Structures are given as C-alpha cells and as structure tokens.
Coordinates of C-alpha atoms and ligand atoms in Angstrom, one line a residue:
Chain A
M1149 CA 139.0 209.7 12.8
N1150 CA 136.3 207.3 11.8
I1151 CA 137.7 203.8 12.2
V1152 CA 135.9 200.6 11.1
V1153 CA 137.2 197.3 12.3
C1154 CA 136.1 194.1 10.5
V1155 CA 135.6 191.2 12.8
K1156 CA 134.7 187.7 12.0
Q1157 CA 133.4 184.9 14.1
V1158 CA 135.2 181.6 13.4
P1159 CA 135.0 178.1 14.7
D1160 CA 137.3 177.6 17.7
T1161 CA 140.6 176.1 16.3
A1162 CA 140.8 174.0 19.4
T1163 CA 137.7 172.1 18.5
E1164 CA 137.1 169.8 15.6
R1165 CA 136.2 171.8 12.5
K1166 CA 134.2 170.3 9.7
L1167 CA 132.8 170.9 6.3
R1168 CA 129.1 170.1 5.8
S1169 CA 128.5 167.0 3.7
D1170 CA 125.4 168.6 2.0
D1171 CA 126.8 171.8 0.5
K1172 CA 130.5 171.5 1.4
T1173 CA 130.5 174.8 3.3
L1174 CA 131.9 175.3 6.8
D1175 CA 129.8 173.6 9.5
R1176 CA 129.3 176.6 11.8
D1177 CA 127.2 174.5 14.2
A1178 CA 129.8 171.8 14.7
A1179 CA 132.2 174.0 16.7
D1180 CA 132.0 176.9 19.1
G1181 CA 132.2 180.3 17.6
V1182 CA 134.9 182.6 18.8
V1183 CA 136.4 185.9 17.7
N1184 CA 139.0 185.3 15.0
E1185 CA 142.1 185.9 17.1
L1186 CA 143.8 188.2 14.7
D1187 CA 140.8 190.5 14.7
E1188 CA 141.4 191.2 18.4
Y1189 CA 144.7 192.8 17.4
A1190 CA 142.8 194.8 14.8
V1191 CA 140.3 196.0 17.5
E1192 CA 143.1 196.8 19.9
E1193 CA 144.9 198.8 17.2
A1194 CA 141.8 200.7 16.4
L1195 CA 141.2 201.5 20.0
R1196 CA 144.8 202.7 20.4
L1197 CA 144.5 205.0 17.4
K1198 CA 141.3 206.4 18.7
E1199 CA 142.9 207.0 22.1
A1200 CA 145.7 208.9 20.4
H1201 CA 143.8 210.8 17.8
G1202 CA 140.2 210.8 18.8
G1203 CA 137.3 209.7 16.7
E1204 CA 135.1 206.6 16.8
V1205 CA 135.5 202.9 16.4
T1206 CA 132.8 200.9 14.6
V1207 CA 132.8 197.1 14.5
L1208 CA 131.6 195.6 11.2
S1209 CA 130.9 191.9 11.1
M1210 CA 129.3 189.8 8.4
G1211 CA 127.8 186.6 9.7
P1212 CA 124.8 184.7 11.0
A1213 CA 122.8 185.9 14.0
K1214 CA 125.1 184.1 16.4
A1215 CA 127.9 186.4 15.4
T1216 CA 126.4 189.0 17.8
E1217 CA 128.5 187.2 20.6
T1218 CA 131.6 188.2 18.7
I1219 CA 130.4 191.7 18.1
R1220 CA 129.7 192.1 21.8
K1221 CA 133.2 191.1 22.6
A1222 CA 134.7 193.7 20.4
L1223 CA 132.3 196.3 21.9
A1224 CA 133.3 195.1 25.4
M1225 CA 136.9 195.8 24.5
G1226 CA 135.9 199.4 23.9
A1227 CA 134.5 199.9 20.4
D1228 CA 131.7 202.4 20.2
K1229 CA 129.1 200.8 18.0
A1230 CA 128.6 198.0 15.6
V1231 CA 127.1 197.1 12.2
H1232 CA 126.1 193.5 11.8
L1233 CA 125.6 192.5 8.2
S1234 CA 123.4 189.5 8.4
D1235 CA 121.3 187.9 5.7
D1236 CA 120.6 184.3 4.7
A1237 CA 121.5 185.3 1.2
L1238 CA 125.1 185.7 2.3
R1239 CA 125.6 182.2 3.5
G1240 CA 128.4 180.3 1.6
S1241 CA 129.9 183.5 0.3
D1242 CA 133.5 183.1 -0.9
A1243 CA 136.3 185.7 -0.5
L1244 CA 135.2 187.6 -3.6
S1245 CA 131.5 187.9 -2.5
T1246 CA 132.5 188.7 1.1
S1247 CA 134.8 191.5 0.0
Y1248 CA 132.0 192.8 -2.3
A1249 CA 129.4 192.8 0.5
L1250 CA 131.8 194.4 3.0
A1251 CA 132.9 197.0 0.5
E1252 CA 129.4 198.0 -0.2
T1253 CA 128.6 198.2 3.5
L1254 CA 131.8 200.3 4.1
K1255 CA 130.7 202.7 1.3
K1256 CA 127.4 203.1 3.0
I1257 CA 128.6 203.6 6.5
G1258 CA 131.7 205.7 5.6
F1259 CA 135.3 205.4 7.0
D1260 CA 138.7 207.0 7.2
L1261 CA 140.4 203.8 8.1
V1262 CA 139.4 200.2 7.9
I1263 CA 141.4 197.7 10.0
L1264 CA 141.3 193.9 9.7
G1265 CA 143.3 191.0 11.1
S1266 CA 145.7 189.6 8.5
E1267 CA 143.7 186.4 8.0
S1268 CA 140.9 184.3 9.5
T1269 CA 141.8 181.1 11.3
D1270 CA 139.2 179.1 9.4
A1271 CA 139.4 180.0 5.7
R1272 CA 143.0 181.4 6.0
T1273 CA 143.0 182.9 2.5
G1274 CA 144.7 186.1 3.7
V1275 CA 143.2 188.1 0.8
L1276 CA 140.3 190.0 2.2
A1277 CA 142.1 193.2 3.1
A1278 CA 143.8 193.4 -0.3
M1279 CA 140.4 192.7 -2.0
L1280 CA 138.8 195.5 0.0
A1281 CA 141.5 197.9 -1.0
E1282 CA 141.0 196.9 -4.6
R1283 CA 137.2 197.4 -4.4
L1284 CA 137.3 200.6 -2.5
G1285 CA 140.2 202.1 -4.5
T1286 CA 142.0 203.0 -1.4
P1287 CA 145.7 202.3 -0.4
Q1288 CA 146.5 198.8 0.7
L1289 CA 148.5 198.8 3.9
T1290 CA 148.5 195.2 4.8
L1291 CA 150.5 192.9 7.1
A1292 CA 151.3 195.8 9.4
N1293 CA 153.3 195.3 12.6
K1294 CA 153.2 199.0 13.3
V1295 CA 150.8 201.8 12.3
E1296 CA 151.3 205.5 12.7
V1297 CA 148.7 208.2 11.8
D1298 CA 149.6 211.9 11.5
G1299 CA 146.7 214.0 10.3
S1300 CA 145.7 212.5 7.0
A1301 CA 149.0 210.7 6.5
I1302 CA 149.5 207.1 7.5
A1303 CA 152.6 205.0 7.7
I1304 CA 153.0 201.3 8.4
Q1305 CA 155.7 198.6 8.6
R1306 CA 154.7 195.8 6.3
V1307 CA 156.1 192.4 7.3
T1308 CA 158.0 190.7 4.4
D1309 CA 160.1 187.6 4.0
Y1310 CA 163.3 189.6 4.5
G1311 CA 162.2 191.9 7.3
Y1312 CA 159.8 194.7 6.7
D1313 CA 158.9 197.5 4.3
K1314 CA 158.2 201.0 5.4
V1315 CA 155.0 202.1 3.5
E1316 CA 153.3 205.5 3.4
A1317 CA 149.9 206.5 2.2
S1318 CA 147.1 208.9 2.9
L1319 CA 143.7 208.3 4.4
P1320 CA 141.3 206.8 3.7
A1321 CA 143.1 203.4 3.7
V1322 CA 142.7 199.7 4.4
V1323 CA 145.1 198.2 7.0
S1324 CA 145.6 194.6 8.0
V1325 CA 147.6 193.8 11.2
V1326 CA 149.7 190.8 12.2
E1327 CA 149.7 189.5 15.8
K1328 CA 153.0 191.1 16.7
I1329 CA 151.6 194.6 16.5
N1330 CA 150.2 194.9 20.1
E1331 CA 148.8 193.0 23.0
P1332 CA 144.9 193.0 22.9
R1333 CA 143.3 194.1 26.1
Y1334 CA 140.8 191.9 28.0
P1335 CA 137.3 193.3 28.3
S1336 CA 136.8 194.7 31.8
F1337 CA 133.7 194.0 33.8
K1338 CA 132.6 197.6 33.2
G1339 CA 133.3 197.1 29.5
I1340 CA 131.2 194.0 29.3
M1341 CA 128.3 195.8 31.0
A1342 CA 128.6 198.9 28.8
A1343 CA 128.7 196.7 25.6
K1344 CA 125.2 195.5 26.3
K1345 CA 123.9 199.1 25.8
K1346 CA 126.0 200.0 22.8
P1347 CA 124.2 200.3 19.5
V1348 CA 124.3 197.4 17.1
E1349 CA 122.7 198.1 13.7
T1350 CA 121.7 195.0 11.8
L1351 CA 121.6 195.3 8.1
A1352 CA 120.2 193.0 5.5
I1353 CA 121.7 193.0 2.1
G1354 CA 119.0 195.3 0.7
D1355 CA 119.9 197.9 3.4
A1356 CA 123.5 198.1 2.1
E1357 CA 122.5 197.9 -1.6
I1358 CA 124.2 194.6 -2.0
S1359 CA 122.8 192.7 -5.0
A1360 CA 121.8 189.1 -4.2
D1361 CA 123.3 187.7 -7.4
Q1362 CA 126.8 188.7 -6.2
V1363 CA 126.7 186.8 -2.9
G1364 CA 126.1 183.5 -1.3
L1365 CA 127.0 180.0 -2.3
A1366 CA 125.2 179.9 -5.6
S1367 CA 127.1 183.0 -6.9
A1368 CA 130.6 181.9 -5.6
W1369 CA 133.4 182.2 -8.1
S1370 CA 134.8 178.8 -7.0
E1371 CA 133.5 175.6 -5.7
V1372 CA 134.6 172.6 -3.6
V1373 CA 134.6 169.6 -5.8
D1374 CA 135.0 167.1 -3.0
F1375 CA 136.7 166.7 0.4
A1376 CA 137.9 164.0 2.8
A1377 CA 139.5 163.6 6.1
A1378 CA 143.3 163.6 5.7
P1379 CA 144.6 160.1 6.1
P1380 CA 146.5 159.8 9.4
R1381 CA 150.3 159.9 9.1
A1382 CA 151.9 156.4 9.5
A1383 CA 153.1 156.0 13.0
G1384 CA 156.8 156.8 13.4
T1385 CA 159.6 155.5 15.6
V1386 CA 160.1 157.2 18.9
V1387 CA 163.2 156.5 21.0
K1388 CA 164.2 157.6 24.4
D1389 CA 167.5 159.4 24.7
E1390 CA 170.0 157.1 26.5
G1391 CA 172.9 159.3 25.7
D1392 CA 172.8 158.4 22.1
G1393 CA 169.6 160.1 20.9
G1394 CA 171.5 162.5 18.6
V1395 CA 173.4 159.6 17.0
K1396 CA 170.1 157.7 16.5
A1397 CA 168.5 160.7 14.9
A1398 CA 171.5 161.0 12.6
E1399 CA 171.2 157.4 11.6
F1400 CA 167.6 158.0 10.8
L1401 CA 168.4 161.0 8.7
A1402 CA 171.2 159.0 6.9
S1403 CA 168.7 156.2 6.2
K1404 CA 166.5 158.8 4.5
K1405 CA 169.5 160.2 2.6
F1406 CA 169.3 163.7 4.3
V1407 CA 173.0 163.3 5.4
Chain B
M659 CA 148.3 174.3 -26.0
S660 CA 146.8 177.0 -24.0
E661 CA 148.9 179.6 -22.3
I662 CA 149.3 179.7 -18.5
L663 CA 150.7 182.8 -16.9
V664 CA 153.2 182.3 -14.1
L665 CA 154.2 185.3 -12.0
V666 CA 157.9 185.1 -11.3
E667 CA 159.1 185.4 -7.7
H668 CA 162.6 187.0 -7.7
A669 CA 165.0 188.5 -5.3
D670 CA 168.3 190.3 -6.2
G671 CA 167.8 189.2 -9.9
D672 CA 167.6 185.5 -9.0
V673 CA 164.5 183.5 -9.9
K674 CA 163.2 181.8 -6.8
K675 CA 162.7 178.0 -6.7
V676 CA 159.0 178.3 -6.3
T677 CA 158.8 179.8 -9.8
L678 CA 160.6 176.8 -11.2
E679 CA 158.0 174.6 -9.5
L680 CA 155.1 176.6 -10.9
L681 CA 156.6 176.4 -14.4
T682 CA 156.9 172.7 -14.0
L683 CA 153.3 172.4 -12.8
A684 CA 152.1 174.7 -15.6
R685 CA 153.8 172.5 -18.2
S686 CA 151.6 169.6 -17.2
L687 CA 148.5 171.7 -17.9
G688 CA 149.4 174.0 -20.8
E689 CA 152.1 176.2 -22.2
P690 CA 153.7 178.4 -19.4
S691 CA 154.5 182.0 -20.0
A692 CA 156.6 183.7 -17.2
V693 CA 155.7 187.2 -16.1
W694 CA 158.6 189.3 -14.7
A695 CA 157.4 192.2 -12.7
G696 CA 159.8 195.0 -11.5
P697 CA 163.5 195.8 -12.0
G698 CA 166.3 193.3 -11.8
Y699 CA 165.7 191.2 -14.9
T700 CA 169.0 189.6 -16.2
D701 CA 170.1 187.2 -18.9
A702 CA 170.7 184.6 -16.2
A703 CA 167.0 185.0 -15.1
K704 CA 165.9 184.7 -18.7
A705 CA 168.0 181.5 -19.2
K706 CA 166.6 180.0 -16.0
L707 CA 163.0 180.7 -16.9
A708 CA 163.5 179.2 -20.4
E709 CA 165.3 176.2 -18.9
Y710 CA 162.2 175.4 -16.9
G711 CA 159.9 175.7 -19.8
A712 CA 158.8 179.3 -20.2
G713 CA 157.6 179.6 -23.8
K714 CA 157.2 183.3 -23.5
I715 CA 158.6 185.7 -20.9
Y716 CA 156.7 188.9 -20.4
V717 CA 159.0 191.5 -19.0
A718 CA 157.7 194.6 -17.2
E719 CA 160.8 196.2 -15.7
S720 CA 159.5 199.6 -14.5
E721 CA 160.7 200.7 -11.1
E722 CA 157.2 201.8 -10.3
I723 CA 155.9 198.2 -10.2
A724 CA 158.0 197.4 -7.1
G725 CA 157.6 200.9 -5.6
Y726 CA 154.0 200.4 -4.4
V727 CA 152.4 197.6 -2.4
V728 CA 150.9 194.7 -4.4
A729 CA 148.4 196.7 -6.6
P730 CA 150.9 197.3 -9.6
K731 CA 151.6 193.6 -10.0
A732 CA 147.8 192.9 -10.0
E733 CA 147.4 195.6 -12.6
L734 CA 150.1 194.1 -14.8
L735 CA 148.6 190.6 -14.6
A736 CA 145.2 192.0 -15.3
K737 CA 146.5 193.6 -18.5
L738 CA 148.1 190.4 -19.6
V739 CA 145.0 188.4 -18.8
S740 CA 143.0 190.7 -21.0
D741 CA 145.6 190.8 -23.8
A742 CA 146.6 187.1 -23.9
S743 CA 143.4 185.4 -22.5
P744 CA 145.4 182.7 -20.8
A745 CA 143.8 179.5 -19.5
A746 CA 145.0 180.2 -15.9
V747 CA 147.3 182.4 -13.8
L748 CA 149.6 180.8 -11.2
V749 CA 151.3 182.7 -8.4
A750 CA 153.2 181.5 -5.4
A751 CA 151.1 181.3 -2.3
T752 CA 153.2 183.6 -0.3
A753 CA 151.5 186.3 1.8
E754 CA 152.1 188.8 -1.1
G755 CA 151.4 186.3 -3.8
K756 CA 147.9 185.7 -2.3
E757 CA 147.2 189.4 -2.1
I758 CA 148.1 189.8 -5.8
A759 CA 145.9 186.9 -6.7
G760 CA 143.0 188.4 -4.7
R761 CA 143.2 191.8 -6.4
L762 CA 143.6 190.2 -9.8
A763 CA 140.5 188.1 -9.2
I764 CA 138.4 191.2 -8.7
K765 CA 140.0 193.0 -11.7
T766 CA 139.3 190.1 -14.0
D767 CA 136.0 189.0 -12.4
S768 CA 137.6 185.5 -11.8
G769 CA 137.6 183.0 -9.0
V770 CA 140.7 182.5 -6.9
I771 CA 142.1 179.5 -5.0
T772 CA 144.7 180.1 -2.4
D773 CA 147.2 177.7 -0.8
A774 CA 146.9 174.9 -3.4
V775 CA 149.3 172.0 -2.8
G776 CA 148.6 170.4 -6.1
L777 CA 146.8 171.3 -9.4
G778 CA 145.4 168.8 -11.9
E779 CA 143.3 168.6 -15.0
G780 CA 140.6 171.2 -15.3
F781 CA 142.7 173.3 -12.8
V782 CA 141.2 171.3 -10.0
A783 CA 143.3 172.3 -7.0
D784 CA 144.2 170.2 -3.9
Q785 CA 144.1 172.1 -0.6
S786 CA 144.9 171.0 3.0
I787 CA 142.7 172.8 5.5
F788 CA 141.9 173.0 9.2
G789 CA 145.5 172.5 10.2
G790 CA 146.0 169.6 7.8
G791 CA 142.9 167.7 9.0
V792 CA 140.9 167.8 5.8
N793 CA 141.9 167.5 2.2
V794 CA 139.8 169.5 -0.2
R795 CA 139.6 169.6 -4.0
S796 CA 138.3 172.8 -5.5
R797 CA 138.1 174.7 -8.7
V798 CA 137.3 178.1 -10.1
T799 CA 133.9 178.3 -11.7
K800 CA 134.0 181.9 -13.2
G801 CA 136.5 183.8 -15.3
T802 CA 140.2 182.8 -15.6
P803 CA 141.3 180.4 -12.8
I804 CA 143.7 182.2 -10.5
V805 CA 145.6 179.8 -8.3
A806 CA 148.1 180.5 -5.6
V807 CA 150.3 177.4 -5.2
R808 CA 152.3 176.7 -2.1
P809 CA 156.1 176.4 -2.4
N810 CA 157.4 172.8 -2.4
S811 CA 154.2 171.5 -3.9
T812 CA 156.0 170.0 -6.9
A813 CA 159.6 169.1 -7.6
P814 CA 161.0 171.4 -10.2
V815 CA 162.1 169.6 -13.4
A816 CA 163.9 171.3 -16.2
E817 CA 162.5 171.1 -19.7
P818 CA 163.5 173.9 -22.1
G819 CA 161.0 176.3 -23.5
A820 CA 161.5 179.0 -26.2
G821 CA 161.8 181.8 -23.7
A822 CA 160.7 184.4 -26.2
E823 CA 160.9 187.8 -24.6
E824 CA 158.1 190.3 -24.8
K825 CA 158.6 193.7 -23.2
V826 CA 155.5 195.1 -21.5
E827 CA 154.8 198.7 -20.8
I828 CA 152.2 199.5 -18.3
A829 CA 150.9 202.9 -17.1
L830 CA 149.8 202.4 -13.5
S831 CA 146.5 203.8 -12.4
D832 CA 146.4 206.3 -9.5
A833 CA 144.8 203.7 -7.3
A834 CA 147.7 201.4 -7.8
R835 CA 150.0 204.1 -6.6
G836 CA 148.3 204.5 -3.2
A837 CA 150.7 202.8 -0.9
K838 CA 154.3 203.8 -1.5
V839 CA 157.2 201.6 -0.3
V840 CA 159.7 204.2 1.1
E841 CA 162.3 201.8 2.5
R842 CA 163.0 198.1 2.6
V843 CA 164.5 196.9 5.9
K844 CA 166.4 193.6 5.7
Q845 CA 166.7 191.6 8.9
E846 CA 168.2 188.5 7.5
R847 CA 169.9 186.0 9.7
G848 CA 172.9 184.6 7.9
A849 CA 172.9 183.1 4.4
R850 CA 170.4 180.4 4.9
P851 CA 167.8 179.3 2.4
E852 CA 164.5 181.0 2.5
L853 CA 162.1 179.5 5.0
T854 CA 159.2 178.7 2.7
E855 CA 161.4 177.4 -0.1
A856 CA 163.9 175.4 1.9
A857 CA 164.1 171.6 1.4
I858 CA 164.9 171.2 5.1
V859 CA 163.7 173.4 8.0
V860 CA 165.0 173.1 11.6
S861 CA 162.7 174.9 14.1
G862 CA 163.0 175.7 17.8
G863 CA 160.3 176.4 20.3
R864 CA 159.9 177.5 23.9
G865 CA 162.1 174.6 25.0
V866 CA 165.1 176.4 23.5
G867 CA 164.8 178.8 26.4
S868 CA 166.5 181.9 25.1
G869 CA 167.6 183.9 22.1
E870 CA 171.3 183.0 22.6
N871 CA 170.4 179.3 22.8
F872 CA 168.9 179.5 19.3
S873 CA 172.6 179.2 18.1
I874 CA 172.1 175.4 18.8
I875 CA 169.2 175.3 16.4
E876 CA 171.2 177.4 13.8
K877 CA 174.2 175.1 14.0
L878 CA 172.0 172.0 13.3
A879 CA 170.3 173.9 10.5
D880 CA 173.7 174.8 9.0
S881 CA 174.9 171.3 9.2
L882 CA 171.9 170.2 7.1
G883 CA 171.9 173.3 4.8
A884 CA 168.5 174.1 6.3
A885 CA 166.4 177.2 7.0
V886 CA 165.7 178.0 10.6
G887 CA 162.1 178.3 11.9
A888 CA 160.5 179.1 15.2
S889 CA 157.3 178.5 17.1
R890 CA 155.1 181.4 18.1
A891 CA 156.2 181.0 21.7
A892 CA 159.8 181.6 20.6
T893 CA 159.0 184.6 18.4
D894 CA 156.6 186.1 20.9
A895 CA 159.4 185.9 23.5
G896 CA 161.7 187.8 21.0
W897 CA 164.2 184.9 20.8
Y898 CA 163.9 184.8 17.0
P899 CA 162.5 187.3 14.5
H900 CA 158.8 187.1 13.5
Q901 CA 159.4 186.4 9.9
F902 CA 160.7 183.0 10.9
Q903 CA 157.5 181.9 12.7
V904 CA 156.0 178.7 11.3
G905 CA 152.3 178.1 11.8
Q906 CA 148.8 179.4 11.4
T907 CA 149.8 183.0 11.7
G908 CA 153.4 182.5 10.5
K909 CA 154.8 180.8 7.4
T910 CA 153.4 177.6 6.0
V911 CA 156.3 175.3 5.1
S912 CA 156.2 172.0 3.3
P913 CA 159.8 170.8 3.2
Q914 CA 161.3 167.4 2.6
L915 CA 162.4 167.3 6.2
Y916 CA 161.1 169.3 9.2
V917 CA 163.0 169.0 12.5
A918 CA 161.1 170.4 15.6
A919 CA 163.1 170.8 18.8
G920 CA 161.4 172.0 22.0
I921 CA 158.1 172.5 20.3
S922 CA 154.9 170.9 21.7
G923 CA 153.0 170.7 18.5
A924 CA 149.9 172.9 19.1
I925 CA 147.4 172.7 16.3
Q926 CA 148.4 176.3 15.2
H927 CA 152.0 175.2 14.8
R928 CA 151.0 172.0 13.0
A929 CA 148.9 174.1 10.6
G930 CA 152.1 175.5 9.2
M931 CA 154.2 172.3 8.9
Q932 CA 151.9 169.3 8.8
T933 CA 152.4 168.7 5.1
S934 CA 156.2 168.3 5.5
K935 CA 157.3 165.0 3.9
T936 CA 159.4 163.7 6.9
I937 CA 159.2 165.0 10.4
V938 CA 161.8 164.6 13.1
V939 CA 161.0 165.6 16.7
I940 CA 163.2 166.2 19.7
N941 CA 161.2 166.9 22.9
K942 CA 161.7 165.9 26.5
D943 CA 158.0 165.3 27.1
S944 CA 157.0 162.0 25.6
E945 CA 153.3 163.1 25.8
A946 CA 153.9 166.2 23.6
P947 CA 151.4 166.1 20.7
I948 CA 154.1 166.7 18.1
F949 CA 155.1 163.1 18.5
E950 CA 151.8 162.1 16.9
I951 CA 153.0 163.3 13.5
A952 CA 156.7 162.4 13.9
D953 CA 158.4 159.9 11.6
F954 CA 161.2 159.8 14.0
G955 CA 161.2 161.2 17.5
V956 CA 163.7 161.4 20.4
V957 CA 162.4 161.8 23.9
G958 CA 165.2 163.8 25.5
D959 CA 166.8 167.1 26.4
L960 CA 167.4 169.1 23.3
F961 CA 170.5 170.6 24.8
Q962 CA 172.0 167.1 24.7
V963 CA 170.4 165.7 21.6
V964 CA 170.7 168.6 19.2
P965 CA 174.4 169.2 19.6
Q966 CA 175.1 165.5 19.4
L967 CA 173.0 165.3 16.2
T968 CA 174.9 168.2 14.7
E969 CA 178.2 166.7 15.5
E970 CA 177.2 163.3 14.1
I971 CA 176.0 164.9 10.8
E972 CA 179.3 166.8 10.5
K973 CA 181.2 163.6 11.1
R974 CA 179.3 161.8 8.3
K975 CA 180.0 164.5 5.7
Ligands
FAD1359 C1 145.1 182.2 16.5 C2 146.4 181.6 17.0 C3 147.5 181.5 16.1 C4 148.7 180.9 16.4 N1 149.6 180.9 15.5 C5 150.7 180.1 15.8 C6 151.8 180.0 14.8 O1 151.7 180.5 13.7 N2 152.9 179.3 15.1 C7 153.0 178.6 16.3 O2 154.0 178.0 16.5 N3 152.1 178.8 17.3 C8 151.0 179.6 17.0 N4 150.0 179.7 18.0 C9 150.4 179.4 19.4 C10 150.2 177.9 19.7 O3 148.9 177.7 20.1 C11 151.2 177.5 20.8 O4 151.0 178.3 21.9 C12 152.7 177.6 20.4 O5 152.9 176.9 19.2 C13 153.5 176.9 21.4 O6 154.9 177.0 21.1 P1 155.9 175.9 21.6 O7 155.5 174.6 21.1 O8 157.3 176.4 21.3 O9 155.8 176.1 23.2 P2 155.1 175.1 24.3 O10 153.8 174.6 23.9 O11 155.3 175.7 25.6 O12 156.0 173.8 24.1 C14 157.4 173.7 24.5 C15 157.8 172.3 24.3 O13 159.2 172.3 24.6 C16 159.5 171.1 25.3 N5 160.8 171.3 26.0 C17 161.0 172.2 27.0 N6 162.3 172.2 27.4 C18 162.9 171.2 26.6 C19 164.2 170.7 26.5 N7 165.2 171.2 27.3 N8 164.4 169.7 25.6 C20 163.5 169.2 24.8 N9 162.2 169.7 24.9 C21 161.9 170.7 25.7 C22 158.3 170.9 26.2 O14 158.2 169.5 26.6 C23 157.2 171.4 25.3 O15 156.6 170.3 24.6 C24 148.8 180.4 17.7 C25 147.8 180.5 18.6 C26 146.6 181.1 18.3 C27 145.5 181.1 19.3

C-alpha cells in the first residue's frame, strides 16, 4: 500500500504567535516551528498500517525551506521518503490554494491512501482533508479514531457529537485522524540517524504542474481585513475557600442571574 | 433583499439552536432561506424555521443525503448556490459543518471562512485566533461567501418569515457516494444539552481524579441545566468520553457561563473556551493560569467546593 502522510510545520503553540503587520499572514519567524501535533498521529497511523499490510510511507509537506526539520522528524519516526513542496509562490496560500497544490502533487506522486491530522494548530480550519477528498474525487474518511484496511476495503470510526459513525469505503481514500487514535512513537536514535539518509525530493510548483495563479497570497479566496490583539479580560474576583467557597460561588452565580 | 442560505442542523427532527442563531444573523444581512438536508423533516421543524425568519425552506429529504459522509450535503448546497445565486451561505462551525463548507467552496469556486464569531456588513467575519489572543476580521474575496459560524455567536431572536417550502430533488454523483455510513453509534451521557450549544458548560480536568468522580461534575451541571465538558487530561485518562473534550483538539464552546473545576488552563484548553461570557474557576492551586481568565475563582479543593456549590444552587431553586 502506498501511503502518503501530509505533515505541516506550525509555530509552537507554547510560544507567542503573531500575524505580520505588512501582509497579515502568519509570522513564521516569530515562533519556533514544530510538527503540527496532530500530524504525528497521522504518521503513526501510516506506520502501523504499513507494518500490518506492507507498502511504503511517503511524507508530503508544503512549506518554506525550514519545514525540512519537520520532514526529518517524520522520517525519523519511520517514514520511508519525503516530498517537500516548496516555492515562494506558495507563501500566503489559504485552505483552497493549499488543497489545490497538495492535490496536484498527490496526483503526480500517486497514492492508495492519504492520511492527515484532523486540523493544524495554527490555522485550525479543519477543512483540508475534506477539500482534498473533494479535489481528488476520493472517499472522505475524516475525523477517524480507528482505521482498518482489508485489501482494497477501508473502514473507519468517525467521531461525531453523539459518539461515532462506522464508515466504509474503498481505496484510494483520504483519511484524517483525531488524537485518540494511537500513541505516536518517539523517534529512536537509530531512526534519527537513518532519517538523514532518506530521500527528500523538493518540488517547485512547476514540477507538480501547479499553476501560479491558483496559489499564494495574491490568489487567495479570502483576505484578512484587519486584526488586533484581543483586549485582556477584566480581572475577576478570586477567593480562598474557608469552608464557604461553594456558597460564595453560588452567590456570584446568583448575582449574574445563573441561579 | 438578497437571499442567504442557512444549512439547518437537526437531530431527531428537531432544529438545533445554532440554526436559529444563524437565521437571526442572516436576517441582519439579507433574507434567510433554510436548507434542510436529509430525512426527519416535520411540521414542527418547518414552524420553527419560519418562526425565526426563514423566507424559504428548501427541503431535500432523501435518505441518501445522510447516508454518506459530508459530500452529499456539499453537493446539495452547490446545486442551490447555482440555482438561486444567494449572497452568502452560512453553516454552523461544527467539525462537520466546516467540512461541508470546505467542499462547497471548491465546488462553487468560492472563498470560505471558518469559525466566525460574528458577521457584519459586506459579510466581514470576526474570528478569534491563536487561542483567543488575536481578533481578526476577514472576508471572502471570490465567489459566494461561505461562512461557518460558531454556535453561541448570536442570541436567537424570533421574527417570523414566510417559510415557503420548496422540495429539492438531487441526484448524487458517484463521488459523493464514496464513504458510506453503515452504523451510527450513540454514546450519550444522560439528557444534557449538547456541549457546543449549551448556555452553560461545567468542565472537569485532571483534578477530578477518576471517572467515578465525574459524577460530582455531572451533579453540578445538572443543577444548572448545563452540559458537561472535560479537559484533554481527563479524556486521555478515559474518565470521560472524547466527544466531550473542550479545547484546541476538542470542541470549541462559547457559552454564557463556563465552570472549570480541576483544570489548569493550558493554552490548548483555553483555545476552546476563552470566548465564554462568564468564567468561574475552582482549583486548589492559586497559581493555575486558568485564574487569569476567571471572572470568579475559588482557590480550594473541588471535592469540597463543587458539592457545596451544587447544594447551594439546589437550595436557591
Ligand atoms: C496539540 C495539542 C492539543 C491539545 N488539545 C487540548 C484540548 O483540546 N483540550 C485540553 O483540555 N487540552 C488539550 N491539550 C493538552 C493541554 O496542553 C493540557 O495538557 C491539558 O489541558 C491539561 O488538562 P488539565 O488542566 O485537566 O490537567 P492539569 O494541567 O494537570 O491540571 C490539573 C489542575 O487540577 C488542579 N487540581 C488537582 N486536584 C485538585 C482538587 N482536588 N481540587 C481542585 N483543583 C485540583 C491542579 O491544581 C491543576 O491546576 C492539547 C495539547 C496539545 C499539545
């Protein structure tokens, strides 16, 4: 089975994240870049499927040159090779352009199964997997907390508000995973060393037949009008429980008409 | 006035509150038309949609629409966008709503905005990003604006519309029938309001200590008519089901009142609840970051404070 895992480098949630004042895009230099945490679950799931069914795991990442750190991490976990889609023309791409660029690349490199994390911790749109399924015309198996493959049949459990749906499809397909699906492995020392020698193919947009007028900030389908730091919340009242903390909280709720 | 399509969220034939909010919002920007997708349409649903201002109600009742993941609903909306040329399409910013919006955007070559917490003139949307740290205003610049709006962004206000029904037949493409739903498994915990829609949410974290202890949280929730939420530490430990997780990789909630007990307030948790109107915190560590966003906080042991609070609320009823 030919599995492609889409991996994104994101600014570390623990550091202060900013938008740039000039073009209102994410300031990627302001914060340390890390692997989008949910993508680690996607890599893990791909590796488990490969271990069970054979095949190959390819990491696909779109991002600036510095995203190679993220790609190496996925390779160190055990992926076989990587494709790095990197081109200045891609900067500022929104979800529509990103899905277009990734879909074109996927068509070029081929796949039986594409696996993504359910969302990225920076943009948090949660739409990319659905968009890829739409563009590729393949089944959408998103928000999975369980994936099973049997020959060309694939079944997942899709997390819903009320519990989950059991969903069935056949390959090729696009899967997105939630964090409850597995426990991502840590790269071993051997894995880290091996990753340095694994092939990483860098593609510019022309290599993947991506047209420049469909990507990048200038071609985005939406724009940021303006932005500002959120005003801090007004300081609240904090009391120490002296045996009547519950009563005091009830009084506060009553003053706000909640009881 | 220009038509605005509102995709109806419904369960067991009932229209969900978020749809009434979306209709209210749509009324301020144009003439709302409700779009009902899937089986379960009833007279009561029709009456509700009309009561909140739906001028038209497009009804596509085929079983098939609900029988496959997401794609059929996007196809239905795409057909309506091409037939009716609406000024905008609004969906609820639930996980599924956003996926529908995403596919619809591609089908109609339109821009999409997710997780709007407000929507104004020119369909300029308000968003709260980076865990609530930055407020952004954005808008769609190509095609028909498609906006996924978070539940609890507007208070629903009734104002009757004509509610003229229009049946819609749709022949799904093969691509829309790729991912078949073979079974729906319900894991509900009692008859509480739905987490994302609830006016009040009471959440427990690692401080709750065990699955059994979550009954303390549930009792407080029930005394307030609230939904129960949990931090990731609590869902990871298996103390409470995953679909109740609040935060970055769980649900985003924006209730009138959020009560956090035994939760430290990590940025990933705050990302899912920071826009709550009033926040009450119970935590034994006065240094816990969650106190920074509390309107009222009690530094104390939740096993003392929460039952006392519940009892006091019951007394005051
Ligand atoms: C990519 C990513 C996504 C994430 N997504 C989410 C998410 O969606 N939701 C989420 O919640 N987290 C998420 N997290 C995890 C988050 O970083 C925290 O680890 C988590 O929120 C901690 O949960 P907690 O506050 O319950 O536990 P802790 O941080 O351990 O806090 C427990 C608190 O309980 C208090 N306490 C203990 N005993 C008592 C007592 N008897 N009485 C009163 N107080 C007591 C302690 O003082 C402490 O403050 C995510 C992390 C990452 C990296």
